[in-house]
N, CA, C and O of each residue as an XYZ file, in Angstrom:
768
protein
N     -62.145    -32.096    129.628
C     -61.593    -30.819    130.043
C     -60.436    -30.886    130.792
O     -60.316    -31.709    131.699
N     -59.392    -29.931    130.434
C     -58.181    -30.138    131.139
C     -58.170    -29.725    132.586
O     -59.003    -28.914    132.991
N     -57.331    -30.206    133.324
C     -57.304    -29.819    134.945
C     -57.215    -28.224    135.062
O     -57.965    -27.593    135.807
N     -56.280    -27.655    134.300
C     -56.210    -26.131    134.409
C     -57.384    -25.347    134.134
O     -57.656    -24.324    134.762
N     -58.229    -25.918    133.003
C     -59.509    -25.228    132.634
C     -60.443    -25.423    133.913
O     -60.986    -24.416    134.368
N     -60.669    -26.696    134.535
C     -61.339    -26.958    135.532
C     -61.096    -26.113    136.715
O     -62.019    -25.516    137.269
N     -59.862    -26.051    137.117
C     -59.399    -25.199    138.260
C     -59.668    -23.734    137.983
O     -59.988    -23.022    138.935
N     -59.559    -23.171    136.664
C     -59.876    -21.799    136.382
C     -61.472    -21.587    136.672
O     -61.927    -20.590    137.233
N     -62.185    -22.606    136.232
C     -63.610    -22.496    136.462
C     -63.926    -22.483    137.989
O     -64.650    -21.606    138.462
N     -63.381    -23.455    138.745
C     -63.520    -23.637    140.176
C     -63.212    -22.333    140.924
O     -63.928    -21.870    141.812
N     -62.087    -21.796    140.478
C     -61.587    -20.641    141.383
C     -61.887    -19.258    140.774
O     -61.386    -18.233    141.237
N     -62.696    -19.268    139.750
C     -62.933    -17.958    139.089
C     -61.653    -17.280    138.511
O     -61.507    -16.059    138.574
N     -60.740    -18.100    137.951
C     -59.358    -17.687    137.449
C     -58.653    -16.736    138.562
O     -58.128    -15.659    138.278
N     -58.712    -17.251    139.787
C     -57.922    -16.461    140.894
C     -56.990    -17.604    141.659
O     -57.389    -18.766    141.744
N     -55.844    -17.220    142.152
C     -55.157    -17.920    143.071
C     -56.084    -18.467    144.134
O     -56.742    -17.639    144.763
N     -56.217    -19.700    144.408
C     -57.081    -20.198    145.390
C     -56.598    -19.928    146.842
O     -57.347    -20.100    147.804
N     -55.391    -19.522    146.953
C     -54.810    -19.064    148.285
C     -54.830    -17.646    148.499
O     -55.262    -17.230    149.575
N     -54.386    -16.770    147.542
C     -54.273    -15.353    147.827
C     -55.148    -14.561    146.845
O     -55.167    -13.339    146.995
N     -55.835    -15.075    145.914
C     -56.801    -14.433    145.042
C     -55.949    -13.487    144.066
O     -56.533    -12.476    143.675
N     -54.688    -13.691    143.648
C     -54.118    -13.024    142.743
C     -54.676    -13.590    141.442
O     -55.177    -14.711    141.356
N     -54.537    -12.648    140.347
C     -55.162    -13.001    139.094
C     -54.011    -13.322    137.975
O     -54.349    -13.722    136.861
N     -52.746    -13.145    138.292
C     -51.671    -13.309    137.261
C     -50.696    -14.337    137.644
O     -50.537    -14.671    138.818
N     -50.001    -14.874    136.598
C     -49.059    -15.992    136.687
C     -49.669    -17.153    137.504
O     -49.118    -17.584    138.517
N     -50.861    -17.651    137.004
C     -51.422    -18.823    137.825
C     -50.993    -20.019    137.045
O     -50.794    -20.016    135.830
N     -50.846    -21.223    137.982
C     -50.421    -22.394    137.518
C     -51.093    -23.518    138.184
O     -51.716    -23.252    139.212
N     -51.067    -24.750    137.756
C     -51.718    -25.750    138.529
C     -50.651    -26.262    139.422
O     -49.552    -26.545    138.946
N     -50.926    -26.412    140.791
C     -50.008    -26.931    141.715
C     -50.657    -28.196    142.269
O     -51.766    -28.166    142.803
N     -49.918    -29.335    142.124
C     -50.305    -30.561    142.715
C     -49.910    -30.778    143.965
O     -48.721    -30.758    144.282
N     -50.940    -31.021    144.847
C     -50.708    -31.230    146.395
C     -50.197    -32.481    146.684
O     -50.927    -33.465    146.571
N     -49.036    -32.586    147.046
C     -48.392    -34.008    147.427
C     -48.753    -34.411    148.863
O     -49.126    -33.596    149.707
N     -48.614    -35.754    149.085
C     -48.586    -36.830    148.161
C     -49.939    -37.119    147.437
O     -51.007    -36.986    148.035
N     -49.877    -37.468    146.302
C     -51.299    -37.777    145.522
C     -51.623    -39.170    145.492
O     -50.762    -40.046    145.576
N     -52.844    -39.391    145.373
C     -53.424    -40.872    145.262
C     -53.692    -41.098    143.812
O     -53.128    -41.965    143.144
N     -54.705    -40.155    143.309
C     -55.147    -40.455    141.903
C     -54.610    -39.219    141.042
O     -54.534    -39.396    139.826
N     -54.255    -38.061    141.538
C     -54.123    -36.844    140.738
C     -55.298    -36.271    140.429
O     -56.326    -36.631    141.002
N     -55.298    -35.371    139.548
C     -56.515    -34.675    138.978
C     -56.979    -33.535    139.836
O     -56.267    -33.107    140.744
N     -58.115    -33.055    139.575
C     -58.527    -31.781    140.230
C     -58.703    -31.723    141.687
O     -58.540    -30.685    142.327
N     -59.065    -32.937    142.243
C     -59.355    -33.053    143.545
C     -58.005    -32.942    144.493
O     -58.097    -32.704    145.698
N     -56.792    -33.131    143.846
C     -55.567    -33.113    144.434
C     -54.714    -32.045    143.981
O     -53.498    -32.076    144.167
N     -55.360    -31.009    143.338
C     -54.660    -29.938    142.769
C     -55.255    -28.545    143.061
O     -56.477    -28.494    143.207
N     -54.588    -27.492    143.156
C     -55.088    -26.100    143.290
C     -54.612    -25.219    142.242
O     -53.593    -25.518    141.619
N     -55.293    -24.104    141.980
C     -54.727    -23.135    141.099
C     -54.046    -22.022    141.970
O     -54.706    -21.384    142.791
N     -52.778    -21.819    141.778
C     -52.110    -20.876    142.546
C     -51.156    -20.009    141.828
O     -50.726    -20.421    140.751
N     -50.770    -18.871    142.274
C     -49.903    -17.914    141.681
C     -48.504    -18.356    141.802
O     -48.169    -19.149    142.682
N     -47.705    -17.885    140.974
C     -46.286    -18.102    141.159
C     -45.587    -17.645    142.484
O     -44.571    -18.188    142.915
N     -46.228    -16.590    143.094
C     -45.549    -16.118    144.407
C     -45.882    -17.154    145.395
O     -45.018    -17.565    146.169
N     -47.176    -17.630    145.414
C     -47.503    -18.561    146.543
C     -46.757    -19.892    146.233
O     -46.147    -20.433    147.156
N     -46.764    -20.435    145.041
C     -45.969    -21.760    144.836
C     -44.458    -21.609    145.189
O     -43.873    -22.537    145.747
N     -43.837    -20.475    144.875
C     -42.409    -20.306    145.192
C     -42.367    -20.393    146.711
O     -41.506    -21.119    147.207
N     -43.179    -19.749    147.476
C     -43.051    -19.849    148.921
C     -43.455    -21.146    149.518
O     -42.959    -21.502    150.587
N     -44.257    -21.814    148.940
C     -44.663    -23.245    149.376
C     -43.486    -24.063    149.166
O     -43.124    -24.768    150.109
N     -42.781    -24.087    148.005
C     -41.665    -25.053    147.721
C     -40.373    -24.414    148.344
O     -39.410    -25.173    148.452
N     -40.240    -23.227    148.732
C     -39.011    -22.681    149.282
C     -39.201    -22.093    150.553
O     -39.364    -20.873    150.532
N     -39.223    -22.720    151.786
C     -39.557    -22.161    153.018
C     -38.724    -20.898    153.414
O     -39.138    -20.031    154.183
N     -37.425    -20.895    152.762
C     -36.724    -19.611    153.162
C     -37.072    -18.371    152.380
O     -36.471    -17.308    152.530
N     -38.070    -18.554    151.537
C     -38.567    -17.421    150.531
C     -39.872    -16.742    151.284
O     -40.357    -15.726    150.786
N     -40.354    -17.225    152.309
C     -41.658    -16.987    152.901
C     -41.639    -15.501    153.410
O     -40.784    -15.034    154.163
N     -42.734    -14.820    152.874
C     -43.090    -13.589    153.437
C     -44.377    -13.654    154.194
O     -45.446    -13.760    153.593
N     -44.311    -13.601    155.355
C     -45.323    -13.808    156.376
C     -46.523    -12.898    156.026
O     -47.652    -13.381    156.117
N     -46.366    -11.662    155.648
C     -47.587    -10.870    155.407
C     -48.339    -11.314    154.144
O     -49.520    -11.003    153.990
N     -47.651    -12.049    153.225
C     -48.414    -12.575    152.097
C     -49.373    -13.643    152.421
O     -50.401    -13.887    151.788
N     -48.932    -14.273    153.490
C     -49.863    -15.542    154.043
C     -51.046    -15.143    154.905
O     -51.770    -16.045    155.328
N     -51.329    -13.801    155.225
C     -52.479    -13.339    155.982
C     -53.623    -13.699    155.088
O     -54.689    -13.889    155.674
N     -53.618    -13.837    153.734
C     -54.601    -14.310    152.896
C     -55.188    -15.651    153.423
O     -56.314    -15.979    153.051
N     -54.555    -16.356    154.181
C     -55.024    -17.661    154.678
C     -56.240    -17.586    155.601
O     -57.015    -18.530    155.758
N     -56.353    -16.416    156.191
C     -57.437    -16.044    157.052
C     -58.819    -16.312    156.273
O     -59.806    -16.739    156.871
N     -58.820    -16.039    154.937
C     -60.026    -16.379    154.136
C     -59.953    -17.693    153.398
O     -60.943    -18.420    153.322
N     -58.709    -18.029    152.816
C     -58.751    -19.298    151.999
C     -58.799    -20.633    152.826
O     -59.134    -21.724    152.365
N     -58.442    -20.396    154.029
C     -58.457    -21.663    154.970
C     -60.007    -22.238    155.023
O     -60.251    -23.412    155.301
N     -60.938    -21.337    154.744
C     -62.312    -21.716    154.874
C     -62.863    -22.358    153.393
O     -64.027    -22.734    153.256
N     -61.951    -22.417    152.420
C     -62.359    -22.827    151.131
C     -63.006    -24.226    151.220
O     -62.572    -24.998    152.074
N     -63.989    -24.607    150.420
C     -64.584    -25.883    150.425
C     -63.740    -26.971    149.880
O     -64.020    -28.121    150.218
N     -62.764    -26.764    149.098
C     -61.965    -27.609    148.456
C     -60.870    -28.259    149.339
O     -60.106    -27.506    149.942
N     -60.743    -29.535    149.456
C     -59.799    -30.184    150.347
C     -58.329    -29.677    150.051
O     -57.625    -29.231    150.956
N     -57.943    -29.757    148.870
C     -56.644    -29.483    148.518
C     -56.146    -28.081    148.903
O     -54.965    -27.871    149.177
N     -57.103    -27.124    148.914
C     -56.879    -25.849    149.343
C     -56.761    -25.790    150.883
O     -55.911    -25.083    151.425
N     -57.569    -26.492    151.519
C     -57.511    -26.566    152.970
C     -56.175    -27.140    153.468
O     -55.605    -26.639    154.437
N     -55.674    -28.208    152.790
C     -54.317    -28.858    153.163
C     -53.281    -27.964    152.984
O     -52.417    -27.896    153.858
N     -53.211    -27.176    151.872
C     -52.041    -26.247    151.716
C     -52.076    -25.034    152.675
O     -51.073    -24.419    153.039
N     -53.358    -24.759    153.045
C     -53.523    -23.455    154.055
C     -52.979    -24.092    155.397
O     -52.220    -23.447    156.120
N     -53.408    -25.438    155.724
C     -53.037    -25.926    157.028
C     -51.472    -26.126    157.128
O     -50.881    -25.959    158.195
N     -50.851    -26.484    155.992
C     -49.489    -26.656    155.868
C     -48.699    -25.233    156.171
O     -47.827    -25.146    157.035
N     -49.108    -24.182    155.378
C     -48.474    -23.018    155.551
C     -48.626    -22.346    156.837
O     -47.670    -21.728    157.307
N     -49.830    -22.417    157.493
C     -50.022    -21.951    158.890
C     -49.106    -22.755    159.862
O     -48.458    -22.195    160.747
N     -49.091    -24.017    159.660
C     -48.227    -24.970    160.443
C     -46.839    -24.573    160.423
O     -46.199    -24.467    161.469
N     -46.297    -24.329    159.185
C     -44.897    -23.995    158.923
C     -44.529    -22.713    159.679
O     -43.413    -22.575    160.180
N     -45.617    -21.650    159.762
C     -45.208    -20.359    160.238
C     -45.901    -20.123    161.627
O     -46.057    -18.972    162.032
N     -46.275    -21.091    162.281
C     -47.056    -20.749    163.567
C     -46.294    -20.195    164.651
O     -46.878    -19.818    165.667
N     -44.926    -20.101    164.527
C     -44.070    -19.472    165.617
C     -44.451    -18.034    165.609
O     -44.403    -17.437    166.684
N     -44.854    -17.347    164.448
C     -45.271    -15.942    164.395
C     -46.360    -15.568    165.139
O     -46.598    -14.363    165.217
N     -47.207    -16.505    165.810
C     -48.280    -16.115    166.613
C     -49.587    -16.189    165.884
O     -50.356    -17.089    166.223
N     -49.952    -15.349    164.911
C     -51.179    -15.237    164.277
C     -51.474    -16.530    163.513
O     -52.627    -16.960    163.501
N     -50.499    -17.163    162.882
C     -50.999    -18.457    162.170
C     -51.418    -19.564    163.182
O     -52.309    -20.348    162.857
N     -50.850    -19.652    164.317
C     -51.225    -20.541    165.328
C     -52.721    -20.115    165.700
O     -53.516    -21.048    165.820
N     -53.119    -19.032    165.863
C     -54.493    -18.460    166.174
C     -55.469    -19.038    165.045
O     -56.538    -19.546    165.382
N     -55.101    -18.957    163.735
C     -55.843    -19.404    162.674
C     -55.961    -20.997    162.744
O     -57.018    -21.617    162.623
N     -54.787    -21.515    162.944
C     -54.845    -23.111    163.150
C     -55.724    -23.582    164.192
O     -56.336    -24.639    164.037
N     -55.850    -22.823    165.343
C     -56.766    -23.256    166.316
C     -58.202    -23.144    165.945
O     -59.091    -23.784    166.508
N     -58.377    -22.357    165.038
C     -59.814    -22.286    164.478
C     -60.145    -23.261    163.464
O     -61.308    -23.631    163.303
N     -59.135    -23.716    162.740
C     -59.396    -24.545    161.567
C     -59.750    -25.958    162.027
O     -59.263    -26.500    163.019
N     -60.687    -26.517    161.167
C     -60.985    -27.914    161.403
C     -60.790    -28.653    160.183
O     -61.274    -28.224    159.136
N     -60.054    -29.842    160.221
C     -59.877    -30.717    159.061
C     -60.392    -32.162    159.525
O     -60.079    -32.601    160.631
N     -61.138    -32.832    158.697
C     -61.483    -34.178    159.140
C     -60.266    -35.054    159.153
O     -59.180    -34.614    158.777
N     -60.421    -36.276    159.573
C     -59.303    -37.158    159.987
C     -58.433    -37.416    158.696
O     -57.204    -37.363    158.744
N     -59.185    -37.721    157.447
C     -58.420    -38.070    156.243
C     -57.719    -36.752    155.771
O     -56.542    -36.824    155.419
N     -58.342    -35.616    155.745
C     -57.696    -34.433    155.353
C     -56.588    -34.115    156.207
O     -55.559    -33.722    155.658
N     -56.622    -34.221    157.511
C     -55.502    -33.942    158.334
C     -54.324    -34.868    158.092
O     -53.168    -34.451    158.160
N     -54.619    -36.105    157.814
C     -53.500    -37.114    157.619
C     -52.849    -36.747    156.308
O     -51.635    -36.942    156.236
N     -53.508    -36.217    155.205
C     -52.920    -35.875    153.975
C     -52.150    -34.560    154.282
O     -51.049    -34.399    153.756
N     -52.683    -33.582    155.128
C     -51.838    -32.456    155.294
C     -50.605    -32.643    156.089
O     -49.612    -31.937    155.914
N     -50.674    -33.701    157.064
C     -49.314    -33.934    157.808
C     -48.556    -34.965    156.998
O     -47.563    -35.385    157.593
N     -48.748    -35.451    155.876
C     -48.017    -36.355    155.241
C     -46.673    -35.836    154.820
O     -45.741    -36.625    154.668
N     -46.518    -34.452    154.609
C     -45.194    -33.962    154.263
C     -44.363    -33.522    155.443
O     -43.291    -32.935    155.292
N     -44.873    -33.814    156.607
C     -44.113    -33.532    157.863
C     -44.243    -32.058    158.367
O     -43.561    -31.630    159.298
N     -45.091    -31.372    157.745
C     -45.428    -29.939    158.307
C     -46.246    -30.221    159.562
O     -47.052    -31.146    159.664
N     -45.935    -29.269    160.572
C     -46.661    -29.441    161.816
C     -46.013    -30.169    162.771
O     -46.423    -30.071    163.928
N     -44.959    -30.977    162.495
C     -44.180    -31.765    163.383
C     -43.092    -31.028    164.018
O     -42.486    -30.170    163.376
N     -42.786    -31.307    165.279
C     -41.696    -30.675    165.908
C     -40.328    -31.075    165.135
O     -40.164    -32.217    164.704
N     -39.412    -30.107    164.999
C     -38.169    -30.353    164.288
C     -37.497    -31.620    164.769
O     -36.907    -32.308    163.936
N     -37.533    -31.984    166.011
C     -36.846    -33.296    166.359
C     -37.665    -34.527    165.977
O     -37.114    -35.623    166.074
N     -38.847    -34.458    165.580
C     -39.626    -35.695    165.014
C     -39.582    -35.670    163.559
O     -39.909    -36.724    163.012
N     -39.266    -34.742    162.852
C     -39.250    -34.759    161.417
C     -38.219    -35.740    160.811
O     -37.093    -35.887    161.285
N     -38.662    -36.365    159.787
C     -37.751    -37.143    159.074
C     -36.891    -36.352    158.174
O     -37.431    -35.628    157.337
N     -35.591    -36.417    158.263
C     -34.712    -35.718    157.356
C     -34.014    -36.523    156.403
O     -33.436    -37.526    156.820
N     -33.981    -36.252    155.243
C     -33.269    -37.022    154.050
C     -32.083    -36.368    153.713
O     -32.021    -35.192    153.354
N     -31.044    -37.215    153.843
C     -29.569    -36.708    153.608
C     -29.013    -37.470    152.415
O     -29.282    -38.659    152.239
N     -28.210    -36.749    151.574
C     -27.495    -37.503    150.485
C     -26.218    -38.206    151.041
O     -26.044    -38.243    152.259
N     -25.369    -38.733    150.229
C     -24.194    -39.510    150.674
C     -23.259    -38.520    151.334
O     -22.417    -38.982    152.103
N     -23.303    -37.267    151.135
C     -22.351    -36.370    151.900
C     -23.048    -35.562    153.068
O     -22.556    -34.565    153.596
N     -24.216    -36.111    153.383
C     -24.947    -35.486    154.497
C     -25.638    -34.181    154.280
O     -26.087    -33.568    155.249
N     -25.755    -33.699    153.003
C     -26.590    -32.630    152.597
C     -28.033    -32.967    152.633
O     -28.463    -33.973    152.070
N     -28.912    -32.003    153.397
C     -30.308    -32.148    153.443
C     -30.981    -32.107    152.029
O     -30.859    -31.145    151.270
N     -31.665    -33.176    151.757
C     -32.553    -33.292    150.465
C     -34.050    -32.734    150.793
O     -34.675    -33.001    151.819
N     -34.505    -31.912    149.727
C     -35.850    -31.622    150.004
C     -36.669    -31.834    148.706
O     -36.108    -31.837    147.610
N     -38.038    -32.016    148.850
C     -38.829    -32.231    147.698
C     -38.564    -31.345    146.606
O     -38.542    -30.137    146.843
N     -38.347    -31.788    145.377
C     -38.058    -31.067    144.114
C     -36.572    -30.903    143.752
O     -36.240    -30.430    142.666
N     -35.708    -31.289    144.652
C     -34.262    -31.210    144.551
C     -33.875    -32.099    143.288
O     -34.690    -32.867    142.776
N     -32.657    -31.952    142.851
C     -32.151    -32.710    141.725
C     -30.774    -33.440    142.529
O     -30.026    -32.876    143.328
N     -30.710    -34.679    142.113
C     -29.577    -35.452    142.554
C     -28.906    -36.263    141.441
O     -29.516    -36.416    140.383
N     -27.713    -36.781    141.612
C     -26.952    -37.559    140.640
C     -26.609    -38.896    141.383
O     -26.245    -38.892    142.559
N     -26.726    -39.912    140.724
C     -26.440    -41.325    141.291
C     -24.950    -41.433    141.287
O     -24.316    -41.099    140.286
N     -24.330    -41.910    142.423
C     -23.001    -42.122    142.569
C     -22.615    -43.544    142.295
O     -21.415    -43.814    142.341
N     -23.461    -44.466    142.022
C     -23.012    -45.753    141.668
C     -24.049    -46.354    140.784
O     -25.179    -45.865    140.777
N     -23.770    -47.306    140.089
C     -24.767    -48.113    139.227
C     -25.759    -48.762    140.202
O     -25.351    -49.268    141.247
N     -27.118    -48.752    139.855
C     -28.120    -49.203    140.717
C     -29.001    -50.183    139.859
O     -29.518    -49.831    138.799
N     -29.129    -51.410    140.388
C     -30.103    -52.356    139.699
C     -31.461    -52.041    140.222
O     -31.709    -52.036    141.428
N     -32.389    -51.763    139.242
C     -33.808    -51.525    139.652
C     -34.507    -52.821    140.009
O     -34.665    -53.671    139.133
N     -34.897    -53.003    141.137
C     -35.699    -54.265    141.499
C     -36.891    -54.321    140.646
O     -37.548    -53.329    140.332
N     -37.151    -55.564    140.274
C     -38.464    -55.838    139.519
C     -38.292    -55.543    138.032
O     -39.290    -55.558    137.313
N     -37.003    -55.256    137.492
C     -36.870    -54.940    136.195
C     -35.510    -55.296    135.773
O     -34.713    -55.635    136.648
N     -35.150    -55.264    134.574
C     -33.747    -55.491    134.018
C     -33.047    -54.193    133.921
O     -31.892    -54.173    133.494
N     -33.686    -53.034    134.305
C     -33.002    -51.908    134.128
C     -31.801    -51.675    135.167
O     -31.837    -52.101    136.321
N     -30.808    -50.997    134.659
C     -29.686    -50.444    135.687
C     -29.650    -49.049    135.518
O     -29.537    -48.562    134.394
N     -29.746    -48.276    136.661
C     -29.579    -46.797    136.630
C     -28.129    -46.579    136.689
O     -27.480    -47.022    137.636
N     -27.598    -45.939    135.758
C     -26.168    -45.728    135.657
C     -25.509    -44.612    136.590
O     -26.106    -43.562    136.826
N     -24.392    -44.864    137.046
C     -23.664    -43.761    137.841
C     -23.640    -42.596    136.933
O     -23.507    -42.685    135.712
N     -23.775    -41.500    137.597
C     -23.734    -40.168    136.867
C     -25.071    -39.656    136.303
O     -25.143    -38.548    135.772
N     -26.165    -40.507    136.429
C     -27.534    -40.182    136.024
C     -28.116    -39.125    136.902
O     -28.128    -39.287    138.123
N     -28.626    -37.993    136.312
C     -29.303    -36.993    137.054
C     -30.850    -37.372    137.267
O     -31.561    -37.800    136.358
N     -31.246    -37.174    138.492
C     -32.644    -37.412    138.705
C     -33.175    -36.188    139.259
O     -32.815    -35.776    140.362
N     -34.149    -35.502    138.420
C     -34.616    -34.271    138.813
C     -36.022    -34.429    139.516
O     -36.750    -35.420    139.451
N     -36.256    -33.258    140.197
C     -37.528    -33.109    140.979
C     -37.792    -34.443    141.766
O     -38.781    -35.111    141.466
N     -37.044    -34.803    142.644
C     -37.316    -36.030    143.563
C     -38.516    -35.575    144.395
O     -38.900    -34.417    144.561
N     -39.059    -36.761    144.912
C     -40.017    -36.682    146.092
C     -39.532    -37.578    147.211
O     -38.983    -38.669    147.054
N     -39.808    -36.967    148.384
C     -39.412    -37.714    149.483
C     -40.320    -38.754    150.092
O     -41.545    -38.627    150.066
N     -39.713    -39.776    150.635
C     -40.779    -40.794    151.317
C     -40.764    -40.270    152.726
O     -39.731    -40.124    153.380
N     -42.054    -39.978    153.177
C     -42.231    -39.323    154.511
C     -42.337    -40.226    155.610
O     -42.628    -39.818    156.734
N     -42.105    -41.502    155.342
C     -41.911    -42.472    156.445
C     -40.611    -43.099    156.584
O     -40.386    -43.819    157.557
N     -39.669    -42.867    155.624
C     -38.317    -43.506    155.667
C     -37.329    -42.606    155.196
O     -37.294    -42.345    153.994
N     -36.432    -42.041    156.075
C     -35.374    -40.940    155.606
C     -34.397    -41.556    154.644
O     -33.666    -40.763    154.050
N     -34.263    -42.834    154.393
C     -33.299    -43.460    153.453
C     -33.983    -43.633    152.007
O     -33.307    -44.120    151.101
N     -35.245    -43.263    151.789
C     -35.752    -43.434    150.534
C     -36.221    -42.147    149.828
O     -36.810    -41.283    150.479
N     -36.002    -42.013    148.652
C     -36.533    -40.849    147.896
C     -37.058    -41.605    146.414
O     -36.698    -42.723    146.044
N     -37.874    -40.810    145.782
C     -38.496    -41.303    144.524
C     -37.965    -40.280    143.415
O     -37.691    -39.103    143.647
N     -37.873    -40.856    142.284
C     -37.541    -40.009    141.098
C     -37.534    -40.896    139.724
O     -37.499    -42.126    139.718
N     -37.572    -40.126    138.646
C     -37.737    -40.739    137.373
C     -36.371    -41.096    136.799
O     -35.540    -40.188    136.772
N     -36.058    -42.201    136.375
C     -34.861    -42.612    135.630
C     -35.297    -43.229    134.377
O     -36.033    -44.216    134.384
N     -34.826    -42.627    133.186
C     -35.172    -43.189    131.979
C     -36.733    -43.414    131.749
O     -37.196    -44.346    131.091
N     -37.492    -42.402    132.403
C     -39.054    -42.308    132.326
C     -39.581    -43.281    133.097
O     -40.770    -43.523    132.887
N     -38.949    -43.999    134.056
C     -39.481    -44.881    135.025
C     -39.487    -44.344    136.451
O     -38.433    -43.882    136.890
N     -40.550    -44.362    137.196
C     -40.439    -43.898    138.609
C     -39.886    -45.005    139.432
O     -40.380    -46.133    139.449
N     -38.742    -44.605    140.179
C     -38.187    -45.719    140.971
C     -37.883    -45.061    142.397
O     -37.837    -43.846    142.586
N     -37.690    -46.010    143.342
C     -37.267    -45.684    144.623
C     -35.774    -45.743    144.750
O     -35.176    -46.776    144.449
N     -35.152    -44.679    145.185
C     -33.606    -44.619    145.297
C     -33.108    -44.573    146.786
O     -33.754    -43.812    147.507
N     -32.188    -45.179    147.304
C     -31.724    -45.112    148.634
C     -30.689    -43.890    148.687
O     -29.743    -43.815    147.903
N     -30.927    -43.035    149.583
C     -30.190    -41.818    149.667
C     -28.726    -41.913    149.789
O     -28.007    -40.985    149.418
N     -28.226    -43.073    150.329
C     -26.822    -43.123    150.383
C     -26.045    -43.254    149.005
O     -24.830    -43.108    148.880
N     -26.932    -43.550    148.004
C     -26.230    -43.539    146.626
C     -26.472    -42.366    145.696
O     -26.265    -42.491    144.489
N     -26.886    -41.279    146.200
C     -27.150    -39.964    145.430
C     -26.418    -38.928    146.149
O     -26.145    -38.969    147.349
N     -26.088    -37.898    145.247
C     -25.453    -36.761    145.608
C     -26.254    -35.461    145.101
O     -26.502    -35.326    143.903
N     -26.619    -34.585    145.982
C     -27.387    -33.340    145.546
C     -26.581    -32.499    144.616
O     -25.410    -32.200    144.846
N     -27.296    -32.100    143.479
C     -26.618    -31.143    142.519
C     -27.278    -29.788    142.443
O     -26.822    -28.920    141.699
């Protein structure tokens, strides 16, 4: 059974965050260990857009978390915690966070992206020009890079789409080059 079919069954064909019934997609909650249904949620395009683009957030939309934060599925709890943490300055999200309980492993997963940290403690990834990089951005290599542990050379000018950030080191990002997932040092990329 496909992940999407399993998530539709689990959620009753509704967004697991806001209960919308249209434009539903599988959203993988990063960072993942094994992938699959336990690390994914079924979410509407509105929720996904606001999760991935913090400047698109409509706070009233996220009042739905008052209900979905109690969902029994860990991935839903993680996303709810992250969105409440991101918007806690508005007041009511902090009240919901104070009521929410996550076990130690779930909380570590929720915090893995840096949500909930004070801005001065966050790891910020910057490209060779000092532009801030975010998860999902596209970059281009500014020099040929030899890939450790392989004979592959990632050529200058290669576009790397949908990057992932290393949440422990501001100098590392991950992306696929020629179908191979590699770690790239941020000083050798430029955001496009």
